[in-house]
PDB file of C-alpha atoms and ligand atoms in Angstrom:
ATOM      1  CA  MET O   1     -24.136  73.031 -90.316  1.00  0.00           C
ATOM      2  CA  ALA O   2     -20.788  72.288 -88.469  1.00  0.00           C
ATOM      3  CA  GLU O   3     -20.546  69.127 -86.638  1.00  0.00           C
ATOM      4  CA  ASN O   4     -21.197  69.464 -83.019  1.00  0.00           C
ATOM      5  CA  LEU O   5     -17.930  69.059 -81.352  1.00  0.00           C
ATOM      6  CA  THR O   6     -17.226  69.119 -77.546  1.00  0.00           C
ATOM      7  CA  ASN O   7     -14.213  68.572 -75.266  1.00  0.00           C
ATOM      8  CA  CYS O   8     -14.284  65.205 -73.478  1.00  0.00           C
ATOM      9  CA  ILE O   9     -14.457  66.011 -69.918  1.00  0.00           C
ATOM     10  CA  ARG O  10     -11.726  63.287 -69.121  1.00  0.00           C
ATOM     11  CA  CYS O  11      -9.230  63.556 -71.727  1.00  0.00           C
ATOM     12  CA  LYS O  12     -10.328  67.003 -73.106  1.00  0.00           C
ATOM     13  CA  ARG O  13      -9.917  65.860 -76.618  1.00  0.00           C
ATOM     14  CA  LEU O  14     -12.601  67.167 -79.069  1.00  0.00           C
ATOM     15  CA  PHE O  15     -15.322  64.617 -79.964  1.00  0.00           C
ATOM     16  CA  LYS O  16     -18.774  64.634 -81.722  1.00  0.00           C
ATOM     17  CA  LYS O  17     -21.220  65.315 -79.055  1.00  0.00           C
ATOM     18  CA  THR O  18     -23.303  62.371 -78.078  1.00  0.00           C
ATOM     19  CA  ILE O  19     -25.589  62.351 -75.027  1.00  0.00           C
ATOM     20  CA  SER O  20     -22.316  61.436 -73.154  1.00  0.00           C
ATOM     21  CA  ASP O  21     -19.913  64.105 -72.002  1.00  0.00           C
ATOM     22  CA  LYS O  22     -17.063  61.666 -72.483  1.00  0.00           C
ATOM     23  CA  CYS O  23     -15.443  60.651 -75.819  1.00  0.00           C
ATOM     24  CA  PRO O  24     -16.194  57.286 -76.657  1.00  0.00           C
ATOM     25  CA  SER O  25     -12.794  55.811 -75.755  1.00  0.00           C
ATOM     26  CA  CYS O  26     -12.978  57.379 -72.348  1.00  0.00           C
ATOM     27  CA  ALA O  27     -16.574  56.386 -71.870  1.00  0.00           C
ATOM     28  CA  ALA O  28     -15.489  52.673 -72.821  1.00  0.00           C
ATOM     29  CA  ARG O  29     -12.524  52.741 -70.621  1.00  0.00           C
ATOM     30  CA  GLU O  30     -14.544  54.172 -67.651  1.00  0.00           C
ATOM     31  CA  GLN O  31     -17.115  51.524 -67.971  1.00  0.00           C
ATOM     32  CA  ASP O  32     -14.586  48.834 -67.615  1.00  0.00           C
ATOM     33  CA  GLN O  33     -13.137  50.718 -64.707  1.00  0.00           C
ATOM     34  CA  PHE O  34     -16.480  51.094 -62.972  1.00  0.00           C
ATOM     35  CA  SER O  35     -17.230  47.452 -63.240  1.00  0.00           C
ATOM     36  CA  GLU O  36     -13.716  47.075 -61.495  1.00  0.00           C
ATOM     37  CA  VAL O  37     -14.509  49.507 -58.776  1.00  0.00           C
ATOM     38  CA  PHE O  38     -17.964  47.986 -58.108  1.00  0.00           C
ATOM     39  CA  ARG O  39     -16.247  44.341 -58.050  1.00  0.00           C
ATOM     40  CA  LEU O  40     -13.472  45.707 -55.609  1.00  0.00           C
ATOM     41  CA  LEU O  41     -16.120  47.428 -53.245  1.00  0.00           C
ATOM     42  CA  GLN O  42     -18.156  44.402 -52.970  1.00  0.00           C
ATOM     43  CA  ALA O  43     -15.179  42.177 -52.462  1.00  0.00           C
ATOM     44  CA  SER O  44     -13.890  44.770 -49.694  1.00  0.00           C
ATOM     45  CA  ARG O  45     -16.959  44.030 -47.757  1.00  0.00           C
ATOM     46  CA  ALA O  46     -15.353  41.573 -45.624  1.00  0.00           C
ATOM     47  CA  ASN O  47     -12.650  44.166 -44.736  1.00  0.00           C
ATOM     48  CA  ASN O  48     -14.948  46.919 -43.714  1.00  0.00           C
ATOM     49  CA  GLY O  49     -14.361  48.475 -47.182  1.00  0.00           C
ATOM     50  CA  ILE O  50     -11.592  49.887 -49.161  1.00  0.00           C
ATOM     51  CA  HIS O  51      -9.823  53.226 -48.913  1.00  0.00           C
ATOM     52  CA  ILE O  52     -10.380  55.629 -51.878  1.00  0.00           C
ATOM     53  CA  THR O  53      -6.605  56.076 -52.363  1.00  0.00           C
ATOM     54  CA  THR O  54      -6.356  52.255 -52.558  1.00  0.00           C
ATOM     55  CA  LEU O  55      -9.090  51.941 -55.018  1.00  0.00           C
ATOM     56  CA  SER O  56      -7.898  54.670 -57.092  1.00  0.00           C
ATOM     57  CA  ARG O  57      -4.556  53.042 -57.443  1.00  0.00           C
ATOM     58  CA  GLU O  58      -6.047  49.520 -58.012  1.00  0.00           C
ATOM     59  CA  VAL O  59      -8.288  50.714 -60.766  1.00  0.00           C
ATOM     60  CA  GLY O  60      -6.261  53.587 -62.277  1.00  0.00           C
ATOM     61  CA  MET O  61      -9.127  56.047 -61.786  1.00  0.00           C
ATOM     62  CA  SER O  62      -8.357  59.259 -60.122  1.00  0.00           C
ATOM     63  CA  GLU O  63      -9.957  59.878 -56.569  1.00  0.00           C
ATOM     64  CA  SER O  64     -11.898  62.773 -57.788  1.00  0.00           C
ATOM     65  CA  VAL O  65     -13.684  60.717 -60.283  1.00  0.00           C
ATOM     66  CA  LEU O  66     -14.484  58.060 -57.515  1.00  0.00           C
ATOM     67  CA  GLU O  67     -15.722  60.786 -55.244  1.00  0.00           C
ATOM     68  CA  GLU O  68     -17.711  61.984 -57.988  1.00  0.00           C
ATOM     69  CA  TYR O  69     -19.385  58.434 -58.382  1.00  0.00           C
ATOM     70  CA  TYR O  70     -20.010  58.562 -54.669  1.00  0.00           C
ATOM     71  CA  ILE O  71     -21.672  61.778 -54.518  1.00  0.00           C
ATOM     72  CA  GLU O  72     -23.642  61.221 -57.437  1.00  0.00           C
ATOM     73  CA  GLY O  73     -24.746  57.878 -56.077  1.00  0.00           C
ATOM     74  CA  LYS O  74     -23.591  55.772 -58.914  1.00  0.00           C
ATOM     75  CA  LEU O  75     -21.950  53.318 -56.661  1.00  0.00           C
ATOM     76  CA  GLY O  76     -25.277  52.541 -55.103  1.00  0.00           C
ATOM     77  CA  THR O  77     -25.174  50.229 -52.240  1.00  0.00           C
ATOM     78  CA  ALA O  78     -21.521  49.441 -52.679  1.00  0.00           C
ATOM     79  CA  SER O  79     -20.779  53.197 -51.762  1.00  0.00           C
ATOM     80  CA  GLU O  80     -20.863  52.091 -47.952  1.00  0.00           C
ATOM     81  CA  PHE O  81     -17.555  50.147 -48.737  1.00  0.00           C
ATOM     82  CA  LEU O  82     -15.792  53.281 -50.031  1.00  0.00           C
ATOM     83  CA  ASN O  83     -13.603  54.696 -47.059  1.00  0.00           C
ATOM     84  CA  PHE O  84     -12.234  58.224 -46.721  1.00  0.00           C
ATOM     85  CA  THR O  85      -9.519  59.888 -44.708  1.00  0.00           C
ATOM     86  CA  CYS O  86     -10.630  62.629 -42.201  1.00  0.00           C
ATOM     87  CA  LYS O  87      -8.947  65.773 -43.035  1.00  0.00           C
ATOM     88  CA  LYS O  88      -8.838  66.732 -39.319  1.00  0.00           C
ATOM     89  CA  CYS O  89      -7.826  63.700 -37.310  1.00  0.00           C
ATOM     90  CA  THR O  90      -6.688  61.647 -40.521  1.00  0.00           C
ATOM     91  CA  ALA O  91      -8.817  58.531 -39.152  1.00  0.00           C
ATOM     92  CA  GLU O  92     -10.381  56.347 -41.881  1.00  0.00           C
ATOM     93  CA  TYR O  93     -14.330  56.648 -42.000  1.00  0.00           C
ATOM     94  CA  SER O  94     -16.700  54.918 -43.773  1.00  0.00           C
ATOM     95  CA  GLY O  95     -18.718  56.133 -46.755  1.00  0.00           C
ATOM     96  CA  LYS O  96     -21.656  54.738 -44.548  1.00  0.00           C
ATOM     97  CA  GLU O  97     -21.276  57.923 -42.736  1.00  0.00           C
ATOM     98  CA  GLY O  98     -21.443  60.099 -45.813  1.00  0.00           C
ATOM     99  CA  HIS O  99     -18.537  61.911 -47.315  1.00  0.00           C
ATOM    100  CA  ALA O 100     -18.012  65.231 -45.784  1.00  0.00           C
ATOM    101  CA  ALA O 101     -14.271  65.522 -45.426  1.00  0.00           C
ATOM    102  CA  TYR O 102     -14.554  64.880 -41.743  1.00  0.00           C
ATOM    103  CA  CYS O 103     -15.115  61.751 -39.757  1.00  0.00           C
ATOM    104  CA  SER O 104     -18.239  61.651 -37.592  1.00  0.00           C
ATOM    105  CA  ASN O 105     -16.308  62.523 -34.446  1.00  0.00           C
ATOM    106  CA  CYS O 106     -14.777  65.458 -36.053  1.00  0.00           C
ATOM    107  CA  ARG O 107     -17.863  66.806 -37.700  1.00  0.00           C
ATOM    108  CA  ALA O 108     -19.378  66.791 -34.224  1.00  0.00           C
ATOM    109  CA  SER O 109     -16.542  68.767 -32.815  1.00  0.00           C
ATOM    110  CA  VAL O 110     -16.091  70.975 -36.008  1.00  0.00           C
ATOM    111  CA  SER O 111     -19.777  72.114 -35.896  1.00  0.00           C
ATOM    112  CA  SER O 112     -19.412  72.875 -31.965  1.00  0.00           C
ATOM    113  CA  GLU O 113     -16.119  74.712 -32.671  1.00  0.00           C
ATOM    114  CA  ALA O 114     -17.925  76.639 -35.417  1.00  0.00           C
ATOM    115  CA  GLY O 115     -20.418  77.789 -32.826  1.00  0.00           C
ATOM    116  CA  VAL O 116     -17.563  78.901 -30.566  1.00  0.00           C
ATOM    117  CA  THR O 117     -15.931  80.639 -33.431  1.00  0.00           C
ATOM    118  CA  ILE O 118     -19.023  82.736 -34.268  1.00  0.00           C
ATOM    119  CA  ARG O 119     -19.533  83.609 -30.651  1.00  0.00           C
ATOM    120  CA  SER O 120     -15.763  84.653 -30.163  1.00  0.00           C
ATOM    121  CA  ARG O 121     -15.903  86.554 -33.450  1.00  0.00           C
ATOM    122  CA  GLU O 122     -18.838  88.800 -32.129  1.00  0.00           C
ATOM    123  CA  ALA O 123     -16.937  89.212 -28.967  1.00  0.00           C
ATOM    124  CA  VAL O 124     -13.832  90.443 -30.915  1.00  0.00           C
ATOM    125  CA  THR O 125     -16.185  92.690 -32.982  1.00  0.00           C
ATOM    126  CA  GLU O 126     -17.380  94.425 -29.717  1.00  0.00           C
ATOM    127  CA  GLY O 127     -14.047  94.678 -28.466  1.00  0.00           C
ATOM    128  CA  GLN O 128     -12.632  96.132 -31.663  1.00  0.00           C
ATOM    129  CA  LYS O 129     -15.586  98.825 -31.559  1.00  0.00           C
ATOM    130  CA  GLU O 130     -14.457  99.669 -28.111  1.00  0.00           C
ATOM    131  CA  GLN O 131     -10.855  99.758 -29.208  1.00  0.00           C
ATOM    132  CA  ASN O 132     -11.805 102.039 -32.159  1.00  0.00           C
ATOM    133  CA  ARG O 133     -13.620 104.371 -29.866  1.00  0.00           C
ATOM    134  CA  MET O 134     -10.610 104.651 -27.456  1.00  0.00           C
ATOM    135  CA  ASP O 135      -8.281 105.224 -30.504  1.00  0.00           C
ATOM    136  CA  LEU O 136     -10.429 107.935 -31.733  1.00  0.00           C
ATOM    137  CA  LEU O 137     -10.729 109.481 -28.185  1.00  0.00           C
ATOM    138  CA  SER O 138      -6.760 109.315 -27.724  1.00  0.00           C
ATOM    139  CA  LYS O 139      -6.369 110.839 -31.340  1.00  0.00           C
ATOM    140  CA  LEU O 140      -8.749 113.584 -30.405  1.00  0.00           C
ATOM    141  CA  ARG O 141      -6.806 114.382 -27.255  1.00  0.00           C
ATOM    142  CA  SER O 142      -3.379 114.140 -28.825  1.00  0.00           C
ATOM    143  CA  SER O 143      -4.240 116.362 -31.747  1.00  0.00           C
ATOM    144  CA  ALA O 144      -4.930 119.127 -29.373  1.00  0.00           C
ATOM    145  CA  PRO O 145      -1.812 120.313 -27.545  1.00  0.00           C
ATOM    146  CA  PRO O 146      -1.494 119.121 -24.019  1.00  0.00           C
ATOM    147  CA  SER O 147      -2.709 122.125 -21.799  1.00  0.00           C
ATOM    148  CA  SER O 148       0.485 122.179 -19.490  1.00  0.00           C
ATOM    149  CA  ASN O 149       2.648 122.496 -22.438  1.00  0.00           C
ATOM    150  CA  ALA O 150       0.653 125.261 -24.130  1.00  0.00           C
ATOM    151  CA  GLU O 151       0.800 127.127 -20.909  1.00  0.00           C
ATOM    152  CA  SER O 152       4.471 126.834 -20.354  1.00  0.00           C
ATOM    153  CA  ALA O 153       5.139 127.751 -24.075  1.00  0.00           C
ATOM    154  CA  GLY O 154       2.744 130.677 -23.704  1.00  0.00           C
ATOM    155  CA  PHE O 155       4.599 131.589 -20.413  1.00  0.00           C
ATOM    156  CA  ARG O 156       8.054 131.257 -22.217  1.00  0.00           C
ATOM    157  CA  ARG O 157       6.817 133.362 -25.244  1.00  0.00           C
ATOM    158  CA  ALA O 158       5.524 136.082 -23.048  1.00  0.00           C
ATOM    159  CA  LYS O 159       8.757 136.299 -21.034  1.00  0.00           C
ATOM    160  CA  ASP O 160      10.715 136.623 -24.161  1.00  0.00           C
TER     161      ASP O 160
HETATM  162 ZN1   ZN U 201     -11.819  61.223 -73.727  1.00  0.00          ZN
HETATM  163 ZN1   ZN U 202     -11.731  62.981 -37.699  1.00  0.00          ZN
END
């Protein structure tokens, strides 16, 4: 039977499948980087944490991998020292608040705006229905020749 080869999720090279989804060299490097990530997070406690971009640069690990660690809970208690940038107001927010792309302030406003959006969309739909009805009526009216023109045309033809 052929060897069970698989692609490393990090470097995409083929390797003989183990319980890990990373090849041995990536797994070893990541283990070192992970220790460094953990050390830097703990060290950032005094500075209210470290931003994910800074940490990514310091350790040479992509932000998406760091996010993955955070989301999977691999950072344990150190996760609260990982800071993110709010995608809405660009404020830095702490991993303590959880990672959801927005800071807690924006999360509150986004959810209330979402409520407004849903309500206004309903209003638009109602307005659109009314508009469609009016369009249909005006189409029906214009497809029939206006009565006054028909009369004058008929009158002219009768006269000819
Ligand atoms: Zn690899
Ligand atoms: Zn924000």
